[in-house]
Amino acid sequence: MKRVAVPAALGVALMVLPLAGLLQHAPWSNLWTELASDQGLAALRLSLVCSLGALGVALVLGVPLAWVLARVPFPGRALVRALVTLPMVLPPVVGGVGLLGVFGRRGFLGRHFGSWPGFPLPFTTRGVVLAQAFVAMPFLVVAAEAGLRQLDARYEDAAATLGAGPWRRFRTVTLPLVAPSLAAGAALCWARALGEFGATITFAGSLPGRTRTLPTAIYADLQTRPDAAVALSVVLLGMSLAVLVALRGRWLGAR
Amino acid sequence: MRRAAAVLLAGAAAATGCGGSPPAPRTATITVLAAASLTEAFDDLVPAAHARYSFAGSQQLVAQVTAGAPADVVATADAGSMAQLVQAGLVDPPRDFARNRLAIAVEPGNPRRVQGLADLARPDLKVVLADPSVPAGRYARQILDRAGVTVRPISLELDVKAVAAKVAAGEADAAIVYATDVGRAGSVAIPDDANVVATYPVAVVKATTHRAEAQAFVDRLLGPAGRAVLAARGFLAP
């Protein structure tokens, strides 16, 4: 027992001590002043807008993708599943380089569509959303696919025998049943988008108010205004905790 | 810090991983923290096999030394950053070893026909600058203020190499960087009356455990070998 307890306790310390260090360094007396600075508020607003945008993209594209992966057998499905979950383990900065290779001015799409509406993407707020969606969408896809797989298809079959069309079946039977997994996936996806740094700074740069999200602002401020950096870090920590609490039924509640 | 860590790791790998082809020096390998604009010049002076380099924005170097990064020598791209380290009592008295001007970097062949600073305000031009928290960004702001030009950059990068890289990769049309950072890209000179001359100081870190080797590096940098290498990379004498 003792042999396991020591490394386990060290493991907890490794996870928890940095958070304690952050809170201990937080400029509590003027936390609000640091946060309410123009740059802090701009980064906070931008991060909220972009991470929610990325979540929107992930829902619109990721739920149908999860459906196909869970329900439609086709050759190469395992390969497609592996490919679309790759961003979960890929270093985000590599994703940023790849996005530039596609949508950059010399990228194979950006080169041709650079003047189309919605383009260009690099160094724009849209680019931040895209970079965050690239990194975060797999979290939604994996959770939604697992939910769909666990679903007993007989409920849908029953609805079909009662005359419900495919869309009505999805809306009234499937969706309510997978809602918990979908919500958990969405929360993880949003949290991942909120914390995205590597792909964002590589693909979208770092312009206050436009592409400098909270993590990039923290990185920039750490060198010149460490108090502001720690204050913003505390905000991100708080948001992450909020996600965890929202998921408590799934993880914290489990024994 | 992520990039700095990667550079440190790469430096460590280069220092330990080369299978004997240049014989390992008998002296200890020192760690040098240096401004990003010194990357090529320092590699020329003492190859990475014999010194561990970590290149970053000067403000980041100050943060690293202040946080106790294991470094033997530090070289910044401005006197102000070094002064912070001197005031904190973390380094020996610094010495200036080079100066640098700034220039406008453009794509090879200058396809967007950038003639001077005033062009940087053109709305059809994508301009990248360094963030004002690093010396290159502060100098760029001074230069634009003096010239009375208002620029709307698409990004404020956190070290000068990242700025130059945006032009080199074709993602930006123009940038203000050190004359030594123009590299493969083309360059447009900034007139002397608007330009800023950056001074580069170097110092031995007080906490060094390899004082002799660190001092030897500084001496080499200040001596004829250093002068030659720096001049070849476009730096001005101090």
Coordinates of C-alpha atoms in Angstrom, one line a residue:
Chain A
M1 CA 0.0 0.0 0.0
K2 CA 2.7 2.4 1.0
R3 CA 4.6 1.7 -2.2
V4 CA 1.7 2.9 -4.2
A5 CA 0.7 5.8 -2.0
V6 CA 3.9 7.7 -2.3
P7 CA 4.1 8.0 -6.1
A8 CA 0.3 8.6 -6.1
A9 CA 0.7 11.5 -3.7
L10 CA 3.6 12.9 -5.7
G11 CA 1.3 12.6 -8.8
V12 CA -1.3 14.7 -7.1
A13 CA 1.3 17.2 -6.0
L14 CA 2.6 17.5 -9.6
M15 CA -0.9 18.3 -10.8
V16 CA -1.9 20.6 -7.9
L17 CA 1.2 22.5 -6.9
P18 CA 1.4 24.6 -10.1
L19 CA -2.2 25.8 -9.5
A20 CA -1.3 26.7 -5.9
G21 CA 1.8 28.5 -7.3
L22 CA -0.5 30.5 -9.7
L23 CA -2.9 31.4 -6.9
Q24 CA -0.1 32.4 -4.6
H25 CA 1.4 34.7 -7.2
A26 CA -1.9 36.3 -8.1
P27 CA -2.1 40.0 -7.5
W28 CA -5.3 39.6 -5.4
S29 CA -5.4 43.3 -4.2
N30 CA -5.5 44.7 -7.8
L31 CA -6.7 41.6 -9.7
W32 CA -9.7 43.5 -10.9
T33 CA -7.6 46.5 -12.1
E34 CA -5.4 44.2 -14.0
L35 CA -8.3 42.4 -15.6
A36 CA -10.3 45.5 -16.4
S37 CA -7.4 47.0 -18.4
D38 CA -8.3 47.5 -22.1
Q39 CA -5.9 44.8 -23.2
G40 CA -7.2 42.3 -20.7
L41 CA -10.8 42.9 -21.5
A42 CA -10.1 42.8 -25.3
A43 CA -8.3 39.4 -24.9
L44 CA -11.2 38.1 -22.7
R45 CA -13.8 39.2 -25.2
L46 CA -11.9 37.8 -28.1
S47 CA -11.3 34.5 -26.4
L48 CA -15.0 34.1 -25.6
V49 CA -16.1 35.0 -29.1
C50 CA -13.6 32.8 -30.9
S51 CA -13.9 29.7 -28.6
L52 CA -17.7 29.9 -29.0
G53 CA -17.3 30.3 -32.7
A54 CA -15.0 27.2 -32.8
L55 CA -17.6 25.3 -30.7
G56 CA -20.2 26.3 -33.3
V57 CA -18.0 25.0 -36.2
A58 CA -17.4 21.8 -34.3
L59 CA -21.1 21.2 -33.6
V60 CA -22.1 21.9 -37.2
L61 CA -19.4 19.7 -38.7
G62 CA -18.5 17.4 -35.9
V63 CA -21.9 15.9 -35.0
P64 CA -22.7 14.7 -38.6
L65 CA -19.1 13.4 -38.7
A66 CA -19.6 11.5 -35.4
W67 CA -22.9 10.2 -36.8
V68 CA -21.2 8.9 -39.9
L69 CA -18.3 7.3 -37.9
A70 CA -20.7 5.6 -35.5
R71 CA -23.4 4.4 -37.9
V72 CA -22.3 4.2 -41.5
P73 CA -19.9 1.3 -42.3
F74 CA -17.6 2.2 -45.1
P75 CA -14.2 1.0 -46.2
G76 CA -11.4 3.0 -44.4
R77 CA -13.6 4.1 -41.6
A78 CA -11.0 3.3 -39.0
L79 CA -8.5 5.3 -41.0
V80 CA -10.8 8.3 -41.2
R81 CA -11.5 8.1 -37.4
A82 CA -7.8 8.0 -36.7
L83 CA -7.1 11.0 -39.0
V84 CA -9.8 13.2 -37.5
T85 CA -8.7 12.5 -34.0
L86 CA -5.1 13.1 -34.8
P87 CA -5.2 16.8 -33.7
M88 CA -5.8 15.6 -30.1
V89 CA -2.3 14.3 -30.0
L90 CA -0.6 16.5 -32.6
P91 CA 1.4 19.4 -31.2
P92 CA -0.8 22.4 -32.0
V93 CA 2.0 24.4 -33.5
V94 CA 2.2 21.7 -36.2
G95 CA -1.5 22.2 -36.9
G96 CA -0.8 26.0 -37.3
V97 CA 2.0 25.3 -39.8
G98 CA -0.4 22.9 -41.7
L99 CA -3.2 25.5 -41.7
L100 CA -0.7 28.0 -43.2
G101 CA 0.2 25.4 -45.8
V102 CA -3.5 25.2 -46.8
F103 CA -4.9 28.7 -46.2
G104 CA -1.8 30.9 -46.2
R105 CA -1.1 33.2 -49.1
R106 CA 1.2 30.5 -50.6
G107 CA -1.0 27.7 -49.4
F108 CA -2.7 25.4 -51.9
L109 CA -6.2 26.8 -51.2
G110 CA -5.2 30.3 -50.0
R111 CA -3.3 30.9 -53.2
H112 CA -6.4 30.5 -55.3
F113 CA -9.2 31.7 -53.0
G114 CA -7.3 34.5 -51.2
S115 CA -9.6 37.2 -52.6
W116 CA -12.9 35.4 -52.1
P117 CA -15.4 36.5 -49.4
G118 CA -14.4 35.0 -46.1
F119 CA -10.7 34.9 -47.1
P120 CA -8.0 35.6 -46.3
L121 CA -7.9 33.6 -43.1
P122 CA -4.4 33.9 -41.6
F123 CA -3.9 36.8 -39.1
T124 CA -7.7 37.3 -38.8
T125 CA -10.2 36.6 -36.1
R126 CA -11.8 34.0 -38.5
G127 CA -8.4 32.4 -38.6
V128 CA -8.3 32.1 -34.8
V129 CA -11.7 30.4 -34.9
L130 CA -10.4 28.0 -37.6
A131 CA -7.3 27.2 -35.7
Q132 CA -9.2 26.5 -32.5
A133 CA -11.8 24.4 -34.3
F134 CA -9.0 22.3 -35.8
V135 CA -7.5 21.6 -32.4
A136 CA -10.8 21.2 -30.4
M137 CA -13.3 19.5 -32.7
P138 CA -11.9 16.0 -32.1
F139 CA -12.9 16.2 -28.5
L140 CA -16.5 16.7 -29.6
V141 CA -16.4 14.0 -32.3
V142 CA -14.9 11.4 -30.0
A143 CA -17.5 12.1 -27.2
A144 CA -20.5 12.2 -29.7
E145 CA -19.4 9.1 -31.5
A146 CA -19.1 7.2 -28.2
G147 CA -22.6 8.4 -27.2
L148 CA -24.1 7.3 -30.5
R149 CA -22.4 3.9 -30.4
Q150 CA -23.8 3.2 -26.9
L151 CA -27.2 4.1 -28.0
D152 CA -29.6 1.2 -28.4
A153 CA -30.7 1.4 -32.0
R154 CA -34.0 -0.3 -31.2
Y155 CA -35.4 3.0 -29.8
E156 CA -34.9 4.5 -33.2
D157 CA -36.3 1.4 -34.9
A158 CA -39.4 1.7 -32.8
A159 CA -39.8 5.3 -33.7
A160 CA -39.5 4.3 -37.4
T161 CA -42.2 1.7 -37.1
L162 CA -44.4 4.3 -35.6
G163 CA -43.9 6.4 -38.8
A164 CA -41.3 8.9 -37.7
G165 CA -39.0 10.2 -40.6
P166 CA -35.2 10.2 -40.2
W167 CA -35.0 13.9 -39.1
R168 CA -37.8 13.5 -36.6
R169 CA -36.2 10.3 -35.3
F170 CA -32.9 12.2 -34.8
R171 CA -34.5 15.2 -33.2
T172 CA -36.9 13.4 -30.8
V173 CA -35.2 10.1 -30.0
T174 CA -31.5 10.1 -30.9
L175 CA -30.6 13.6 -29.8
P176 CA -32.2 13.5 -26.3
L177 CA -30.5 10.2 -25.7
V178 CA -27.0 11.3 -26.7
A179 CA -27.4 14.8 -25.2
P180 CA -25.3 14.0 -22.1
S181 CA -22.3 12.8 -24.2
L182 CA -22.8 15.6 -26.6
A183 CA -22.8 18.2 -23.8
A184 CA -19.7 16.7 -22.2
G185 CA -17.9 16.7 -25.6
A186 CA -19.0 20.3 -26.2
A187 CA -17.7 21.4 -22.9
L188 CA -14.3 19.7 -23.5
C189 CA -14.2 21.1 -27.0
W190 CA -14.9 24.6 -25.8
A191 CA -12.4 24.4 -23.0
R192 CA -9.7 23.2 -25.4
A193 CA -10.5 26.0 -27.9
L194 CA -10.3 28.5 -25.0
G195 CA -6.9 27.4 -24.1
E196 CA -5.5 27.1 -27.6
F197 CA -2.1 28.8 -28.1
G198 CA 0.2 27.1 -30.5
A199 CA -1.9 26.8 -33.6
T200 CA -3.4 30.2 -33.0
I201 CA -0.2 32.2 -32.7
T202 CA 1.3 30.3 -35.7
F203 CA -1.7 30.7 -38.0
A204 CA -3.3 33.9 -36.8
G205 CA -0.4 35.8 -35.1
S206 CA -0.8 38.1 -32.1
L207 CA -2.7 41.4 -32.6
P208 CA -4.5 42.8 -29.6
G209 CA -8.2 42.9 -30.1
R210 CA -8.1 40.8 -33.2
T211 CA -6.1 37.7 -32.8
R212 CA -4.4 38.0 -29.3
T213 CA -6.6 35.6 -27.3
L214 CA -6.2 35.0 -23.5
P215 CA -3.3 32.4 -23.8
T216 CA -1.3 34.6 -26.2
A217 CA -2.0 37.7 -24.1
I218 CA -0.7 35.8 -21.0
Y219 CA 2.4 34.7 -22.9
A220 CA 3.0 38.3 -24.1
D221 CA 2.3 40.0 -20.8
L222 CA 4.5 37.5 -18.8
Q223 CA 7.6 39.4 -20.0
T224 CA 6.5 42.9 -19.4
R225 CA 3.4 42.9 -17.1
P226 CA 3.7 39.7 -15.1
D227 CA 0.8 40.8 -12.8
A228 CA -1.6 41.1 -15.7
A229 CA -0.4 37.7 -17.0
V230 CA -1.1 36.0 -13.7
A231 CA -4.5 37.8 -13.4
L232 CA -5.5 36.5 -16.9
S233 CA -4.2 33.0 -15.9
V234 CA -6.5 33.0 -12.9
V235 CA -9.4 33.8 -15.1
L236 CA -8.6 30.9 -17.4
L237 CA -8.1 28.6 -14.4
G238 CA -11.6 29.7 -13.1
M239 CA -13.2 29.0 -16.5
S240 CA -11.5 25.5 -16.6
L241 CA -12.8 24.8 -13.1
A242 CA -16.3 25.9 -14.2
V243 CA -16.2 23.4 -17.1
L244 CA -15.1 20.6 -14.7
V245 CA -17.9 21.5 -12.3
A246 CA -20.4 21.5 -15.1
L247 CA -19.2 18.0 -16.0
R248 CA -19.3 16.8 -12.4
G249 CA -22.1 14.3 -13.0
R250 CA -19.8 12.6 -15.5
W251 CA -16.5 12.6 -13.6
L252 CA -16.5 14.1 -10.1
G253 CA -19.7 12.2 -9.2
A254 CA -18.4 8.9 -10.3
R255 CA -16.9 6.8 -7.5
Chain B
M1 CA 8.4 29.7 -22.9
R2 CA 7.4 26.8 -25.1
R3 CA 9.6 28.0 -27.9
A4 CA 12.5 28.8 -25.6
A5 CA 12.2 25.3 -24.1
A6 CA 12.3 23.8 -27.6
V7 CA 15.4 25.8 -28.5
L8 CA 17.1 24.8 -25.2
L9 CA 16.3 21.1 -26.0
A10 CA 17.5 21.5 -29.6
G11 CA 20.6 23.2 -28.3
A12 CA 21.2 20.4 -25.8
A13 CA 20.6 17.8 -28.4
A14 CA 23.1 19.5 -30.7
A15 CA 25.6 19.8 -27.9
T16 CA 25.4 16.2 -26.9
G17 CA 24.2 14.4 -30.0
C18 CA 26.9 15.0 -32.5
G19 CA 28.7 11.7 -32.8
G20 CA 32.2 12.9 -32.2
S21 CA 32.8 14.5 -35.6
P22 CA 34.1 17.8 -34.1
P23 CA 36.0 16.5 -31.1
A24 CA 34.2 17.5 -27.9
P25 CA 35.9 20.5 -26.3
R26 CA 37.7 19.8 -23.0
T27 CA 36.1 22.8 -21.5
A28 CA 32.6 22.8 -20.1
T29 CA 29.7 23.7 -22.5
I30 CA 28.3 27.0 -21.5
T31 CA 24.7 28.2 -22.0
V32 CA 24.2 31.5 -23.8
L33 CA 20.9 33.4 -23.7
A34 CA 20.8 35.8 -26.6
A35 CA 18.5 38.2 -28.5
A36 CA 16.8 36.5 -31.4
S37 CA 18.6 38.8 -33.9
L38 CA 21.9 37.3 -32.9
T39 CA 21.0 33.8 -34.0
E40 CA 23.2 33.5 -37.1
A41 CA 26.1 35.6 -35.8
F42 CA 26.5 33.6 -32.6
D43 CA 26.3 30.3 -34.5
D44 CA 29.1 31.6 -36.7
L45 CA 31.2 32.7 -33.7
V46 CA 30.9 29.5 -31.6
P47 CA 29.1 26.6 -33.3
A48 CA 26.2 25.2 -31.4
A49 CA 28.2 22.0 -30.7
H50 CA 30.3 24.0 -28.2
A51 CA 27.7 26.3 -26.6
R52 CA 24.1 25.9 -25.8
Y53 CA 22.1 28.7 -27.3
S54 CA 18.7 29.9 -26.4
F55 CA 17.5 32.7 -28.6
A56 CA 14.4 34.8 -27.7
G57 CA 13.1 38.3 -27.4
S58 CA 15.2 40.4 -25.0
Q59 CA 12.4 40.9 -22.6
Q60 CA 12.0 37.1 -22.5
L61 CA 15.7 36.7 -21.7
V62 CA 15.3 39.1 -18.8
A63 CA 12.4 37.0 -17.5
Q64 CA 14.4 33.8 -17.9
V65 CA 17.5 35.1 -16.1
T66 CA 15.3 36.6 -13.4
A67 CA 13.5 33.3 -13.0
G68 CA 16.9 31.6 -12.5
A69 CA 17.4 30.0 -15.9
P70 CA 20.8 28.1 -15.8
A71 CA 22.7 30.6 -18.0
D72 CA 26.3 31.6 -18.2
V73 CA 26.2 34.5 -20.6
V74 CA 23.4 36.8 -21.7
A75 CA 23.3 39.2 -24.7
T76 CA 20.4 41.5 -25.3
A77 CA 19.3 43.7 -28.2
D78 CA 19.0 46.9 -26.1
A79 CA 20.6 48.6 -23.1
G80 CA 17.3 48.8 -21.2
S81 CA 16.8 45.0 -20.9
M82 CA 20.3 44.6 -19.7
A83 CA 19.9 47.5 -17.3
Q84 CA 17.1 45.5 -15.6
L85 CA 19.4 42.6 -15.0
V86 CA 22.2 44.9 -13.7
Q87 CA 19.8 46.6 -11.3
A88 CA 18.7 43.2 -10.0
G89 CA 22.3 42.3 -9.4
L90 CA 22.1 39.3 -11.6
V91 CA 24.9 40.0 -14.1
D92 CA 28.5 41.4 -14.1
P93 CA 29.0 44.8 -15.6
P94 CA 27.9 44.5 -19.3
R95 CA 29.9 45.6 -22.3
D96 CA 28.6 46.8 -25.7
F97 CA 29.7 44.5 -28.6
A98 CA 27.6 45.6 -31.6
R99 CA 25.1 48.0 -33.0
N100 CA 22.4 47.4 -35.5
R101 CA 20.1 49.5 -37.6
L102 CA 16.5 48.7 -38.6
A103 CA 15.3 48.2 -42.2
I104 CA 12.1 47.4 -44.0
A105 CA 11.9 43.7 -45.1
V106 CA 10.0 43.0 -48.2
E107 CA 9.5 40.0 -50.4
P108 CA 12.4 39.1 -52.8
G109 CA 12.3 41.5 -55.8
N110 CA 10.0 43.9 -53.9
P111 CA 6.8 43.0 -55.9
R112 CA 4.6 45.4 -53.9
R113 CA 7.0 48.3 -54.7
V114 CA 7.6 49.5 -51.2
Q115 CA 9.7 52.7 -51.5
G116 CA 9.9 53.8 -47.9
L117 CA 8.2 54.2 -44.5
A118 CA 5.2 56.1 -45.9
D119 CA 4.2 53.0 -47.9
L120 CA 3.7 51.0 -44.8
A121 CA 0.5 52.9 -44.2
R122 CA -0.9 51.7 -47.5
P123 CA -4.2 49.7 -46.9
D124 CA -3.3 47.1 -49.6
L125 CA -0.1 46.2 -47.8
K126 CA 0.1 43.6 -45.0
V127 CA 2.6 44.8 -42.5
V128 CA 3.9 42.8 -39.5
L129 CA 5.8 44.5 -36.6
A130 CA 7.3 43.2 -33.4
D131 CA 5.3 43.7 -30.2
P132 CA 6.4 46.9 -28.4
S133 CA 7.4 44.7 -25.4
V134 CA 10.5 43.6 -27.3
P135 CA 13.3 46.0 -28.4
A136 CA 12.6 45.6 -32.2
G137 CA 9.0 46.5 -31.7
R138 CA 9.8 49.5 -29.5
Y139 CA 12.3 50.7 -32.2
A140 CA 9.8 50.2 -35.0
R141 CA 7.3 52.3 -33.1
Q142 CA 9.9 55.1 -32.5
I143 CA 10.8 55.1 -36.2
L144 CA 7.1 55.2 -37.3
D145 CA 6.4 58.0 -34.8
R146 CA 9.4 60.0 -36.0
A147 CA 8.3 59.6 -39.6
G148 CA 4.7 60.4 -38.7
V149 CA 3.4 57.2 -40.3
T150 CA 0.4 55.3 -38.9
V151 CA 0.6 51.6 -39.6
R152 CA -2.2 49.0 -39.0
P153 CA -0.2 45.8 -38.6
I154 CA -1.8 42.4 -39.1
S155 CA 0.2 41.0 -36.2
L156 CA 2.6 42.1 -33.4
E157 CA 5.0 39.2 -33.0
L158 CA 6.8 38.4 -29.8
D159 CA 10.3 38.2 -31.2
V160 CA 12.0 39.7 -34.3
K161 CA 12.7 36.4 -36.0
A162 CA 9.0 35.6 -36.0
V163 CA 8.4 39.0 -37.7
A164 CA 11.0 38.4 -40.4
A165 CA 9.6 34.8 -40.9
K166 CA 6.2 36.2 -41.8
V167 CA 7.7 38.1 -44.8
A168 CA 9.9 35.2 -45.7
A169 CA 6.9 32.9 -45.8
G170 CA 4.9 35.3 -47.9
E171 CA 2.2 35.8 -45.3
A172 CA 3.1 39.5 -45.0
D173 CA 4.3 42.1 -47.6
A174 CA 6.5 44.2 -45.3
A175 CA 7.9 44.4 -41.8
I176 CA 10.3 46.5 -39.8
V177 CA 13.2 44.3 -38.6
Y178 CA 16.9 44.7 -37.9
A179 CA 19.0 45.2 -41.0
T180 CA 20.7 41.9 -40.1
D181 CA 17.4 40.0 -40.1
V182 CA 16.4 40.9 -43.6
G183 CA 17.9 37.6 -44.7
R184 CA 16.6 36.0 -47.9
A185 CA 13.9 38.7 -48.2
G186 CA 14.6 42.0 -50.0
S187 CA 15.1 45.1 -48.0
V188 CA 14.3 48.8 -48.2
A189 CA 16.6 51.2 -46.3
I190 CA 15.1 53.5 -43.6
P191 CA 16.6 57.0 -43.8
D192 CA 19.1 57.9 -41.1
D193 CA 17.1 60.7 -39.7
A194 CA 14.2 58.4 -38.9
N195 CA 16.2 55.2 -38.1
V196 CA 17.2 54.0 -34.7
V197 CA 20.5 52.4 -33.8
A198 CA 20.2 49.5 -31.4
T199 CA 23.1 48.8 -29.0
Y200 CA 23.8 45.2 -28.0
P201 CA 25.3 44.6 -24.6
V202 CA 26.7 41.2 -23.3
A203 CA 27.4 40.2 -19.7
V204 CA 28.4 37.2 -17.7
V205 CA 25.6 35.9 -15.4
K206 CA 26.7 36.2 -11.8
A207 CA 25.3 32.7 -11.0
T208 CA 27.5 31.0 -13.6
T209 CA 29.3 27.8 -12.6
H210 CA 31.6 28.2 -15.6
R211 CA 33.0 31.7 -15.1
A212 CA 36.3 31.1 -17.0
E213 CA 34.5 29.7 -20.1
A214 CA 31.8 32.4 -19.9
Q215 CA 34.4 35.1 -19.8
A216 CA 36.2 33.5 -22.7
F217 CA 33.1 33.6 -24.8
V218 CA 32.6 37.3 -24.0
D219 CA 36.3 38.0 -24.8
R220 CA 36.0 36.2 -28.1
L221 CA 32.8 38.1 -28.9
L222 CA 34.5 41.4 -28.2
G223 CA 37.8 40.5 -29.9
P224 CA 38.8 40.3 -33.6
A225 CA 36.9 37.0 -34.2
G226 CA 33.7 38.5 -32.9
R227 CA 34.1 41.7 -34.8
A228 CA 34.7 39.8 -38.0
V229 CA 31.7 37.5 -37.6
L230 CA 29.4 40.4 -36.6
A231 CA 30.5 42.6 -39.5
A232 CA 30.0 39.7 -41.9
R233 CA 26.3 39.5 -40.7
G234 CA 25.8 43.2 -41.1
F235 CA 26.2 44.5 -37.6
L236 CA 28.0 47.8 -36.9
A237 CA 30.9 48.1 -34.6
P238 CA 30.0 49.3 -31.1

